[in-house]
Amino acid sequence: MFPACRYSLQARRCVGALKAVQAEHVAPQVCSTRSSSSTLSRITTHYSVYPRDKDPRWEGVEMERFADEADVVIVGGGPAGLSAAIRLKQLASQHEKELRVCVVEKASQIGAHTLSGACLEPTALSELIPDWKERGAPLNTPVTEDKFSILTEKYRIPVPILPGLPMNNHGNYLVRLGHFVRWLGEQAEELGVELYPGYAASEVLFHEDGSVKGIATNDVGIAKDGSPKDVFERGMELHAKVTLFGEGCHGHLAKQLYKQFNLRGNCEPQTYAIGLKELWVIDEKKWCPGRTEHSVGWPLNRNTYGGSFLYHLNEGEPLVALGFVVGLDYTNPYLSPFREFQRWKHHPSIMSTLEGGNRIAYGARALNEGGFQSIPKLTFPGGMLIGCSPGFMNVPKIKGTHTAMKSGMLAAESAFSKITDENLQSETAGLYIPEYEEAFKKSWIWKELYSVRNIRPSFHNYFGLYGGMVYTGIFYWILRGKEPWTLKHNGLDADQLKPAKDCTPIEYPKPDGKISFDLLSSVALSGTNHEHDQPFCPAETQSFSCVYEYVPLETGDGMRLQINAQNCVHCKTCDIKDPSQNINWVVPEGSGGPAYNGM
Amino acid sequence: MSARVLVGVKRVIDYAVKIRVKPDRTGVVTDGVKHSMNPFCEIAVEEAVKLKEKKLVKEVVAVSCGPQQVQETIRTALAMGADRGIHVEVSGKDYETLGPLQVSKIFAALAKKEQADLIILGKQAIDDDCNQTGQMTAALLDWPQGTFASEVTLEADKLKVVREIDGGLETIKINLPAVVTADLRLNTPRYATLPNIMKAKKKKITNVKPADLGVDVSSRLEVLKVEKLKEAGRI
């Protein structure tokens, strides 16, 4: 760093302390693994870290891949991907053209990896499928009551939701997004879209000129130690004129594409939050279908961004969807978003709803909070980014589904004219479609995200939450985001953690088994499972399903890192929050992962 | 060899899903829940496909009974290597009360219609754990049975079956035609890869109704209630 002679005594002590902290961050098990590799197993055997062409166990194994051609390949069968597929097929039938559209989705069925609150704004849906009601879209719960409050440990301070504030939900619907996505999948299939759930896209393929050629699905039948099993089968290649990437928040292929095409050169790094959710069947007397409650404050302190939601769904039985969102830029390493969520449920105003009820589902997923400032370049030769992958969530509204769907539709419209143009002379083998980005900038997504761009960063002040609320009141409610400045975020979430010795440990209450629960029983409820004999993600940090844990070494003293990859619910938070950024989340064999039903 | 194999595949709730009893206590929640092929049926399909690859049988036909959704299960069997599928349409109340007796009657009728030489089934389904369909089918057809098979070898027109029994392993020789039910250690099922799923879309699935086979699917059993098991150690 700086030449030592320039330091004062104090500065030298600080630098010494920092260096010691850096050494502390390198967890003990990594050191012990490197020194005694014969006794301890490697953390990962994934081929991206240990290449297969140098591995003797892979000699003679057939590595040729079957390849197929489509017009458009869409990675990810979520709201964005399916909206794009539907729009493409609508345009194809309108203009009487033939178009082969394939969607690959890592979940075993469409909707099984979908998790969201969710309060859906039907604007994009009405543009895509105007007769959604007649077609039986599962929007069964219009919002009837909208409440917002600031919680303290014992009390609840209601905050009036004036019309015009972003959290006003009049006209919106409470949905089980998994069921909505499943319905979108059915609409897509009716139009002739080829849906392939249970097949994960694990690799991006490139033409010789560097443009995207398509994707390859993952190989199956690899053992935990990285060797091929008898049932080893190579993945399949799907080539397309243009590939749409709609992997959701922090997609792993998008991560590669950002580097490959330098898509994040002109924007801020994306910031994230973690959303935890449970579904409860409650006492009928306490059930008010259509009631929407949001809260901020307790149990988070004013400098940790986050809040809760509680939606009463009207789906036959007295069901509520509730959850907790914590910004991943929290600084205290003792903070556990999962335990904050469990603790929040014990607040008197929440307990009164949940008492006598039964928890039937649990799940977790990261969501993006960067908004306008973090939008990367969206289009590159051979491909486009749609949905939460680049990230179009309106943070104060906590809604990203309508913008994701609209982005899919815009991508489809721009792609369609280029693909079906017989006289097109493309410079690259994979089509480059800058019209998508232009259409995006003219659309209501851009206007909406621009107007709320300063609300999330306004929390980075001494007064934290309260400063942010004052800012929102003045600049959004009155001025509608027209102020000429754009506030910046604080940088990468991974860099925000302070050393443990500088923070106060948080005492969490023990779960009581009736309202609050421990992590392992929650994971069991997500229905998560993977083929256990497969390699882990290359990578120490927290997970929302007890994937990473320190267990005592069998030989006696010391701890070792144990990765229970079978428990992974694919929330991606480990890849986001890990301070040394040495975790690279990759897809497991397709159809593994959580089995959410209407989350 | 001109043998034809019938393989039964059942669509059941996936083994990793946490089951929830319906509020009216008439059954478990199945709507939207992840379903997959019964693991023992996967093993049965794998064994049939292996026999075809060894050229010991000519055709593998995958059969499933149920509503429209079982076609996905038949497609998975086709992707694993079955040649064609038969979907026996049973839906609504009939499907809820469909049990081993009705299914075995359907299989017996199909075996005669398709002139099958071998029927391979999973030893039991993971939702009802009945372990009855294979045995009943053999009885209705008056065919020999090799149940809980952990090894199957075709020797001329006889089948050598190693069975897993409580006392250890029992080896029997039975004449064809016969019914075999697959146990866990028979084989490791292959993955249904994406190219095979795409090819499977072109393979044929015929629809048949139980009435066309002359089978009455009404049940003499009535489910009184379904309850969640009380936790062990609590009164």
PDB file of N, CA and C in Angstrom, chain A residues 55-141:
ATOM      1  N   ASP A  55      -8.027 -34.135 -16.289  1.00  0.00           N
ATOM      2  CA  ASP A  55      -8.402 -35.099 -15.268  1.00  0.00           C
ATOM      3  C   ASP A  55      -8.416 -36.493 -15.886  1.00  0.00           C
ATOM      4  N   PRO A  56      -7.587 -37.428 -15.365  1.00  0.00           N
ATOM      5  CA  PRO A  56      -7.502 -38.763 -15.986  1.00  0.00           C
ATOM      6  C   PRO A  56      -8.805 -39.548 -15.944  1.00  0.00           C
ATOM      7  N   ARG A  57      -9.719 -39.219 -14.981  1.00  0.00           N
ATOM      8  CA  ARG A  57     -10.952 -39.970 -14.904  1.00  0.00           C
ATOM      9  C   ARG A  57     -11.866 -39.679 -16.085  1.00  0.00           C
ATOM     10  N   TRP A  58     -11.615 -38.572 -16.801  1.00  0.00           N
ATOM     11  CA  TRP A  58     -12.471 -38.194 -17.903  1.00  0.00           C
ATOM     12  C   TRP A  58     -11.922 -38.630 -19.252  1.00  0.00           C
ATOM     13  N   GLU A  59     -10.838 -39.399 -19.240  1.00  0.00           N
ATOM     14  CA  GLU A  59     -10.285 -39.829 -20.526  1.00  0.00           C
ATOM     15  C   GLU A  59     -11.225 -40.789 -21.209  1.00  0.00           C
ATOM     16  N   GLY A  60     -11.469 -40.578 -22.476  1.00  0.00           N
ATOM     17  CA  GLY A  60     -12.287 -41.512 -23.233  1.00  0.00           C
ATOM     18  C   GLY A  60     -13.779 -41.320 -23.052  1.00  0.00           C
ATOM     19  N   VAL A  61     -14.189 -40.350 -22.230  1.00  0.00           N
ATOM     20  CA  VAL A  61     -15.625 -40.121 -22.061  1.00  0.00           C
ATOM     21  C   VAL A  61     -16.123 -39.256 -23.219  1.00  0.00           C
ATOM     22  N   GLU A  62     -17.221 -39.687 -23.817  1.00  0.00           N
ATOM     23  CA  GLU A  62     -17.784 -38.990 -24.970  1.00  0.00           C
ATOM     24  C   GLU A  62     -18.276 -37.610 -24.563  1.00  0.00           C
ATOM     25  N   MET A  63     -17.658 -36.549 -25.096  1.00  0.00           N
ATOM     26  CA  MET A  63     -18.026 -35.201 -24.674  1.00  0.00           C
ATOM     27  C   MET A  63     -18.761 -34.434 -25.772  1.00  0.00           C
ATOM     28  N   GLU A  64     -19.076 -35.145 -26.865  1.00  0.00           N
ATOM     29  CA  GLU A  64     -19.789 -34.500 -27.972  1.00  0.00           C
ATOM     30  C   GLU A  64     -21.200 -34.168 -27.525  1.00  0.00           C
ATOM     31  N   ARG A  65     -21.688 -32.976 -27.894  1.00  0.00           N
ATOM     32  CA  ARG A  65     -23.031 -32.596 -27.465  1.00  0.00           C
ATOM     33  C   ARG A  65     -23.986 -32.568 -28.638  1.00  0.00           C
ATOM     34  N   PHE A  66     -25.222 -33.011 -28.395  1.00  0.00           N
ATOM     35  CA  PHE A  66     -26.293 -32.926 -29.375  1.00  0.00           C
ATOM     36  C   PHE A  66     -26.713 -31.462 -29.468  1.00  0.00           C
ATOM     37  N   ALA A  67     -26.908 -30.955 -30.691  1.00  0.00           N
ATOM     38  CA  ALA A  67     -27.261 -29.549 -30.830  1.00  0.00           C
ATOM     39  C   ALA A  67     -28.543 -29.404 -31.621  1.00  0.00           C
ATOM     40  N   ASP A  68     -29.314 -28.402 -31.293  1.00  0.00           N
ATOM     41  CA  ASP A  68     -30.556 -28.151 -32.010  1.00  0.00           C
ATOM     42  C   ASP A  68     -30.697 -26.660 -32.253  1.00  0.00           C
ATOM     43  N   GLU A  69     -31.472 -26.306 -33.289  1.00  0.00           N
ATOM     44  CA  GLU A  69     -31.614 -24.892 -33.639  1.00  0.00           C
ATOM     45  C   GLU A  69     -33.013 -24.392 -33.345  1.00  0.00           C
ATOM     46  N   ALA A  70     -33.091 -23.194 -32.789  1.00  0.00           N
ATOM     47  CA  ALA A  70     -34.391 -22.551 -32.642  1.00  0.00           C
ATOM     48  C   ALA A  70     -34.224 -21.117 -33.117  1.00  0.00           C
ATOM     49  N   ASP A  71     -35.343 -20.401 -33.240  1.00  0.00           N
ATOM     50  CA  ASP A  71     -35.226 -18.988 -33.611  1.00  0.00           C
ATOM     51  C   ASP A  71     -34.827 -18.167 -32.393  1.00  0.00           C
ATOM     52  N   VAL A  72     -35.548 -18.427 -31.287  1.00  0.00           N
ATOM     53  CA  VAL A  72     -35.236 -17.700 -30.059  1.00  0.00           C
ATOM     54  C   VAL A  72     -35.162 -18.710 -28.914  1.00  0.00           C
ATOM     55  N   VAL A  73     -34.128 -18.606 -28.104  1.00  0.00           N
ATOM     56  CA  VAL A  73     -34.049 -19.428 -26.888  1.00  0.00           C
ATOM     57  C   VAL A  73     -34.153 -18.481 -25.703  1.00  0.00           C
ATOM     58  N   ILE A  74     -34.991 -18.845 -24.735  1.00  0.00           N
ATOM     59  CA  ILE A  74     -35.177 -17.992 -23.561  1.00  0.00           C
ATOM     60  C   ILE A  74     -34.727 -18.782 -22.346  1.00  0.00           C
ATOM     61  N   VAL A  75     -33.797 -18.209 -21.584  1.00  0.00           N
ATOM     62  CA  VAL A  75     -33.299 -18.870 -20.384  1.00  0.00           C
ATOM     63  C   VAL A  75     -34.122 -18.358 -19.204  1.00  0.00           C
ATOM     64  N   GLY A  76     -34.891 -19.258 -18.595  1.00  0.00           N
ATOM     65  CA  GLY A  76     -35.670 -18.825 -17.438  1.00  0.00           C
ATOM     66  C   GLY A  76     -37.154 -18.743 -17.760  1.00  0.00           C
ATOM     67  N   GLY A  77     -37.950 -19.582 -17.067  1.00  0.00           N
ATOM     68  CA  GLY A  77     -39.392 -19.572 -17.294  1.00  0.00           C
ATOM     69  C   GLY A  77     -40.105 -18.822 -16.189  1.00  0.00           C
ATOM     70  N   GLY A  78     -39.746 -17.579 -15.997  1.00  0.00           N
ATOM     71  CA  GLY A  78     -40.413 -16.742 -14.997  1.00  0.00           C
ATOM     72  C   GLY A  78     -41.281 -15.721 -15.709  1.00  0.00           C
ATOM     73  N   PRO A  79     -41.763 -14.701 -14.982  1.00  0.00           N
ATOM     74  CA  PRO A  79     -42.646 -13.728 -15.632  1.00  0.00           C
ATOM     75  C   PRO A  79     -42.011 -13.096 -16.876  1.00  0.00           C
ATOM     76  N   ALA A  80     -40.736 -12.688 -16.805  1.00  0.00           N
ATOM     77  CA  ALA A  80     -40.116 -12.030 -17.960  1.00  0.00           C
ATOM     78  C   ALA A  80     -39.985 -12.987 -19.138  1.00  0.00           C
ATOM     79  N   GLY A  81     -39.390 -14.161 -18.882  1.00  0.00           N
ATOM     80  CA  GLY A  81     -39.171 -15.131 -19.954  1.00  0.00           C
ATOM     81  C   GLY A  81     -40.463 -15.561 -20.620  1.00  0.00           C
ATOM     82  N   LEU A  82     -41.476 -15.871 -19.828  1.00  0.00           N
ATOM     83  CA  LEU A  82     -42.733 -16.343 -20.407  1.00  0.00           C
ATOM     84  C   LEU A  82     -43.456 -15.221 -21.139  1.00  0.00           C
ATOM     85  N   SER A  83     -43.384 -13.989 -20.620  1.00  0.00           N
ATOM     86  CA  SER A  83     -44.020 -12.872 -21.330  1.00  0.00           C
ATOM     87  C   SER A  83     -43.365 -12.677 -22.678  1.00  0.00           C
ATOM     88  N   ALA A  84     -42.032 -12.787 -22.714  1.00  0.00           N
ATOM     89  CA  ALA A  84     -41.325 -12.639 -23.986  1.00  0.00           C
ATOM     90  C   ALA A  84     -41.762 -13.732 -24.955  1.00  0.00           C
ATOM     91  N   ALA A  85     -41.847 -14.976 -24.457  1.00  0.00           N
ATOM     92  CA  ALA A  85     -42.239 -16.100 -25.314  1.00  0.00           C
ATOM     93  C   ALA A  85     -43.640 -15.894 -25.859  1.00  0.00           C
ATOM     94  N   ILE A  86     -44.559 -15.489 -24.987  1.00  0.00           N
ATOM     95  CA  ILE A  86     -45.947 -15.285 -25.417  1.00  0.00           C
ATOM     96  C   ILE A  86     -46.011 -14.182 -26.456  1.00  0.00           C
ATOM     97  N   ARG A  87     -45.304 -13.086 -26.207  1.00  0.00           N
ATOM     98  CA  ARG A  87     -45.345 -11.946 -27.132  1.00  0.00           C
ATOM     99  C   ARG A  87     -44.799 -12.343 -28.499  1.00  0.00           C
ATOM    100  N   LEU A  88     -43.712 -13.136 -28.500  1.00  0.00           N
ATOM    101  CA  LEU A  88     -43.122 -13.568 -29.771  1.00  0.00           C
ATOM    102  C   LEU A  88     -44.129 -14.379 -30.564  1.00  0.00           C
ATOM    103  N   LYS A  89     -44.811 -15.312 -29.889  1.00  0.00           N
ATOM    104  CA  LYS A  89     -45.757 -16.161 -30.600  1.00  0.00           C
ATOM    105  C   LYS A  89     -46.982 -15.375 -31.052  1.00  0.00           C
ATOM    106  N   GLN A  90     -47.379 -14.364 -30.243  1.00  0.00           N
ATOM    107  CA  GLN A  90     -48.517 -13.527 -30.656  1.00  0.00           C
ATOM    108  C   GLN A  90     -48.178 -12.800 -31.940  1.00  0.00           C
ATOM    109  N   LEU A  91     -46.946 -12.216 -31.991  1.00  0.00           N
ATOM    110  CA  LEU A  91     -46.525 -11.478 -33.182  1.00  0.00           C
ATOM    111  C   LEU A  91     -46.404 -12.422 -34.368  1.00  0.00           C
ATOM    112  N   ALA A  92     -45.891 -13.635 -34.097  1.00  0.00           N
ATOM    113  CA  ALA A  92     -45.719 -14.596 -35.198  1.00  0.00           C
ATOM    114  C   ALA A  92     -47.072 -14.930 -35.819  1.00  0.00           C
ATOM    115  N   SER A  93     -48.083 -15.172 -34.991  1.00  0.00           N
ATOM    116  CA  SER A  93     -49.374 -15.547 -35.572  1.00  0.00           C
ATOM    117  C   SER A  93     -50.037 -14.336 -36.223  1.00  0.00           C
ATOM    118  N   GLN A  94     -49.778 -13.138 -35.657  1.00  0.00           N
ATOM    119  CA  GLN A  94     -50.348 -11.920 -36.229  1.00  0.00           C
ATOM    120  C   GLN A  94     -49.812 -11.695 -37.641  1.00  0.00           C
ATOM    121  N   HIS A  95     -48.488 -11.909 -37.798  1.00  0.00           N
ATOM    122  CA  HIS A  95     -47.854 -11.645 -39.088  1.00  0.00           C
ATOM    123  C   HIS A  95     -47.725 -12.908 -39.926  1.00  0.00           C
ATOM    124  N   GLU A  96     -48.369 -13.998 -39.468  1.00  0.00           N
ATOM    125  CA  GLU A  96     -48.349 -15.279 -40.186  1.00  0.00           C
ATOM    126  C   GLU A  96     -46.947 -15.753 -40.517  1.00  0.00           C
ATOM    127  N   LYS A  97     -46.085 -15.737 -39.483  1.00  0.00           N
ATOM    128  CA  LYS A  97     -44.727 -16.251 -39.669  1.00  0.00           C
ATOM    129  C   LYS A  97     -44.540 -17.435 -38.725  1.00  0.00           C
ATOM    130  N   GLU A  98     -43.608 -18.304 -39.082  1.00  0.00           N
ATOM    131  CA  GLU A  98     -43.295 -19.448 -38.225  1.00  0.00           C
ATOM    132  C   GLU A  98     -42.109 -19.090 -37.357  1.00  0.00           C
ATOM    133  N   LEU A  99     -42.230 -19.343 -36.067  1.00  0.00           N
ATOM    134  CA  LEU A  99     -41.129 -19.007 -35.172  1.00  0.00           C
ATOM    135  C   LEU A  99     -40.978 -20.126 -34.144  1.00  0.00           C
ATOM    136  N   ARG A 100     -39.756 -20.638 -34.011  1.00  0.00           N
ATOM    137  CA  ARG A 100     -39.555 -21.674 -32.985  1.00  0.00           C
ATOM    138  C   ARG A 100     -38.984 -21.019 -31.728  1.00  0.00           C
ATOM    139  N   VAL A 101     -39.756 -21.054 -30.656  1.00  0.00           N
ATOM    140  CA  VAL A 101     -39.334 -20.422 -29.397  1.00  0.00           C
ATOM    141  C   VAL A 101     -39.190 -21.518 -28.346  1.00  0.00           C
ATOM    142  N   CYS A 102     -38.007 -21.617 -27.744  1.00  0.00           N
ATOM    143  CA  CYS A 102     -37.773 -22.621 -26.698  1.00  0.00           C
ATOM    144  C   CYS A 102     -37.447 -21.922 -25.385  1.00  0.00           C
ATOM    145  N   VAL A 103     -38.070 -22.393 -24.303  1.00  0.00           N
ATOM    146  CA  VAL A 103     -37.780 -21.842 -22.978  1.00  0.00           C
ATOM    147  C   VAL A 103     -37.171 -22.961 -22.143  1.00  0.00           C
ATOM    148  N   VAL A 104     -35.983 -22.718 -21.567  1.00  0.00           N
ATOM    149  CA  VAL A 104     -35.420 -23.705 -20.633  1.00  0.00           C
ATOM    150  C   VAL A 104     -35.531 -23.137 -19.226  1.00  0.00           C
ATOM    151  N   GLU A 105     -35.895 -24.001 -18.290  1.00  0.00           N
ATOM    152  CA  GLU A 105     -36.148 -23.568 -16.916  1.00  0.00           C
ATOM    153  C   GLU A 105     -35.586 -24.639 -15.975  1.00  0.00           C
ATOM    154  N   LYS A 106     -34.806 -24.174 -14.950  1.00  0.00           N
ATOM    155  CA  LYS A 106     -34.165 -25.168 -14.101  1.00  0.00           C
ATOM    156  C   LYS A 106     -35.124 -25.860 -13.143  1.00  0.00           C
ATOM    157  N   ALA A 107     -36.269 -25.274 -12.850  1.00  0.00           N
ATOM    158  CA  ALA A 107     -37.212 -25.904 -11.923  1.00  0.00           C
ATOM    159  C   ALA A 107     -37.869 -27.104 -12.588  1.00  0.00           C
ATOM    160  N   SER A 108     -38.316 -28.064 -11.775  1.00  0.00           N
ATOM    161  CA  SER A 108     -38.913 -29.270 -12.340  1.00  0.00           C
ATOM    162  C   SER A 108     -40.251 -28.978 -12.993  1.00  0.00           C
ATOM    163  N   GLN A 109     -40.961 -27.982 -12.521  1.00  0.00           N
ATOM    164  CA  GLN A 109     -42.147 -27.513 -13.240  1.00  0.00           C
ATOM    165  C   GLN A 109     -42.189 -25.990 -13.178  1.00  0.00           C
ATOM    166  N   ILE A 110     -42.861 -25.413 -14.166  1.00  0.00           N
ATOM    167  CA  ILE A 110     -42.896 -23.952 -14.260  1.00  0.00           C
ATOM    168  C   ILE A 110     -43.566 -23.401 -13.005  1.00  0.00           C
ATOM    169  N   GLY A 111     -42.901 -22.510 -12.327  1.00  0.00           N
ATOM    170  CA  GLY A 111     -43.452 -21.907 -11.121  1.00  0.00           C
ATOM    171  C   GLY A 111     -42.864 -22.482  -9.844  1.00  0.00           C
ATOM    172  N   ALA A 112     -42.121 -23.595  -9.938  1.00  0.00           N
ATOM    173  CA  ALA A 112     -41.622 -24.244  -8.720  1.00  0.00           C
ATOM    174  C   ALA A 112     -40.469 -23.491  -8.077  1.00  0.00           C
ATOM    175  N   HIS A 113     -39.793 -22.608  -8.818  1.00  0.00           N
ATOM    176  CA  HIS A 113     -38.720 -21.826  -8.205  1.00  0.00           C
ATOM    177  C   HIS A 113     -39.115 -20.363  -8.083  1.00  0.00           C
ATOM    178  N   THR A 114     -40.408 -20.072  -8.240  1.00  0.00           N
ATOM    179  CA  THR A 114     -40.878 -18.689  -8.186  1.00  0.00           C
ATOM    180  C   THR A 114     -41.235 -18.344  -6.766  1.00  0.00           C
ATOM    181  N   LEU A 115     -40.721 -17.223  -6.274  1.00  0.00           N
ATOM    182  CA  LEU A 115     -41.071 -16.780  -4.937  1.00  0.00           C
ATOM    183  C   LEU A 115     -41.189 -15.276  -4.936  1.00  0.00           C
ATOM    184  N   SER A 116     -42.320 -14.772  -4.405  1.00  0.00           N
ATOM    185  CA  SER A 116     -42.513 -13.335  -4.355  1.00  0.00           C
ATOM    186  C   SER A 116     -43.658 -13.076  -3.403  1.00  0.00           C
ATOM    187  N   GLY A 117     -43.845 -11.827  -2.944  1.00  0.00           N
ATOM    188  CA  GLY A 117     -44.878 -11.483  -1.951  1.00  0.00           C
ATOM    189  C   GLY A 117     -46.250 -12.073  -2.210  1.00  0.00           C
ATOM    190  N   ALA A 118     -47.048 -11.768  -3.231  1.00  0.00           N
ATOM    191  CA  ALA A 118     -46.754 -10.725  -4.179  1.00  0.00           C
ATOM    192  C   ALA A 118     -47.982  -9.864  -4.428  1.00  0.00           C
ATOM    193  N   CYS A 119     -47.679  -8.577  -4.636  1.00  0.00           N
ATOM    194  CA  CYS A 119     -48.776  -7.672  -4.925  1.00  0.00           C
ATOM    195  C   CYS A 119     -48.554  -7.228  -6.364  1.00  0.00           C
ATOM    196  N   LEU A 120     -49.376  -7.725  -7.266  1.00  0.00           N
ATOM    197  CA  LEU A 120     -49.118  -7.539  -8.695  1.00  0.00           C
ATOM    198  C   LEU A 120     -49.867  -6.339  -9.255  1.00  0.00           C
ATOM    199  N   GLU A 121     -49.121  -5.503  -9.990  1.00  0.00           N
ATOM    200  CA  GLU A 121     -49.761  -4.401 -10.706  1.00  0.00           C
ATOM    201  C   GLU A 121     -50.119  -4.946 -12.069  1.00  0.00           C
ATOM    202  N   PRO A 122     -51.393  -4.978 -12.451  1.00  0.00           N
ATOM    203  CA  PRO A 122     -51.758  -5.693 -13.673  1.00  0.00           C
ATOM    204  C   PRO A 122     -51.513  -4.940 -14.973  1.00  0.00           C
ATOM    205  N   THR A 123     -50.732  -3.858 -14.956  1.00  0.00           N
ATOM    206  CA  THR A 123     -50.552  -3.055 -16.169  1.00  0.00           C
ATOM    207  C   THR A 123     -49.935  -3.869 -17.303  1.00  0.00           C
ATOM    208  N   ALA A 124     -48.807  -4.532 -17.023  1.00  0.00           N
ATOM    209  CA  ALA A 124     -48.141  -5.277 -18.093  1.00  0.00           C
ATOM    210  C   ALA A 124     -49.011  -6.449 -18.547  1.00  0.00           C
ATOM    211  N   LEU A 125     -49.667  -7.116 -17.597  1.00  0.00           N
ATOM    212  CA  LEU A 125     -50.508  -8.261 -17.938  1.00  0.00           C
ATOM    213  C   LEU A 125     -51.641  -7.838 -18.874  1.00  0.00           C
ATOM    214  N   SER A 126     -52.246  -6.693 -18.588  1.00  0.00           N
ATOM    215  CA  SER A 126     -53.343  -6.239 -19.434  1.00  0.00           C
ATOM    216  C   SER A 126     -52.860  -5.886 -20.824  1.00  0.00           C
ATOM    217  N   GLU A 127     -51.582  -5.462 -20.941  1.00  0.00           N
ATOM    218  CA  GLU A 127     -51.046  -5.195 -22.274  1.00  0.00           C
ATOM    219  C   GLU A 127     -50.782  -6.509 -23.007  1.00  0.00           C
ATOM    220  N   LEU A 128     -50.304  -7.491 -22.272  1.00  0.00           N
ATOM    221  CA  LEU A 128     -49.923  -8.757 -22.910  1.00  0.00           C
ATOM    222  C   LEU A 128     -51.146  -9.591 -23.265  1.00  0.00           C
ATOM    223  N   ILE A 129     -52.010  -9.812 -22.270  1.00  0.00           N
ATOM    224  CA  ILE A 129     -53.189 -10.659 -22.464  1.00  0.00           C
ATOM    225  C   ILE A 129     -54.395  -9.889 -21.936  1.00  0.00           C
ATOM    226  N   PRO A 130     -55.008  -9.039 -22.768  1.00  0.00           N
ATOM    227  CA  PRO A 130     -56.088  -8.171 -22.277  1.00  0.00           C
ATOM    228  C   PRO A 130     -57.263  -8.948 -21.679  1.00  0.00           C
ATOM    229  N   ASP A 131     -57.507 -10.180 -22.168  1.00  0.00           N
ATOM    230  CA  ASP A 131     -58.645 -10.921 -21.634  1.00  0.00           C
ATOM    231  C   ASP A 131     -58.194 -11.914 -20.572  1.00  0.00           C
ATOM    232  N   TRP A 132     -57.258 -11.480 -19.695  1.00  0.00           N
ATOM    233  CA  TRP A 132     -56.696 -12.410 -18.715  1.00  0.00           C
ATOM    234  C   TRP A 132     -57.751 -12.943 -17.762  1.00  0.00           C
ATOM    235  N   LYS A 133     -58.770 -12.129 -17.490  1.00  0.00           N
ATOM    236  CA  LYS A 133     -59.773 -12.581 -16.539  1.00  0.00           C
ATOM    237  C   LYS A 133     -60.571 -13.762 -17.097  1.00  0.00           C
ATOM    238  N   GLU A 134     -60.967 -13.621 -18.396  1.00  0.00           N
ATOM    239  CA  GLU A 134     -61.745 -14.693 -19.019  1.00  0.00           C
ATOM    240  C   GLU A 134     -60.913 -15.957 -19.146  1.00  0.00           C
ATOM    241  N   ARG A 135     -59.582 -15.781 -19.279  1.00  0.00           N
ATOM    242  CA  ARG A 135     -58.720 -16.950 -19.455  1.00  0.00           C
ATOM    243  C   ARG A 135     -58.357 -17.589 -18.128  1.00  0.00           C
ATOM    244  N   GLY A 136     -58.910 -17.053 -17.057  1.00  0.00           N
ATOM    245  CA  GLY A 136     -58.704 -17.705 -15.774  1.00  0.00           C
ATOM    246  C   GLY A 136     -57.378 -17.412 -15.102  1.00  0.00           C
ATOM    247  N   ALA A 137     -56.834 -16.201 -15.306  1.00  0.00           N
ATOM    248  CA  ALA A 137     -55.590 -15.862 -14.617  1.00  0.00           C
ATOM    249  C   ALA A 137     -55.864 -15.833 -13.121  1.00  0.00           C
ATOM    250  N   PRO A 138     -54.956 -16.421 -12.314  1.00  0.00           N
ATOM    251  CA  PRO A 138     -55.251 -16.540 -10.882  1.00  0.00           C
ATOM    252  C   PRO A 138     -55.045 -15.252 -10.106  1.00  0.00           C
ATOM    253  N   LEU A 139     -55.699 -14.155 -10.564  1.00  0.00           N
ATOM    254  CA  LEU A 139     -55.658 -12.910  -9.801  1.00  0.00           C
ATOM    255  C   LEU A 139     -56.972 -12.846  -9.027  1.00  0.00           C
ATOM    256  N   ASN A 140     -57.016 -13.561  -7.910  1.00  0.00           N
ATOM    257  CA  ASN A 140     -58.287 -13.713  -7.216  1.00  0.00           C
ATOM    258  C   ASN A 140     -58.513 -12.735  -6.083  1.00  0.00           C
ATOM    259  N   THR A 141     -57.486 -11.986  -5.745  1.00  0.00           N
ATOM    260  CA  THR A 141     -57.601 -11.152  -4.543  1.00  0.00           C
ATOM    261  C   THR A 141     -57.284  -9.702  -4.857  1.00  0.00           C
TER     262      THR A 141
END
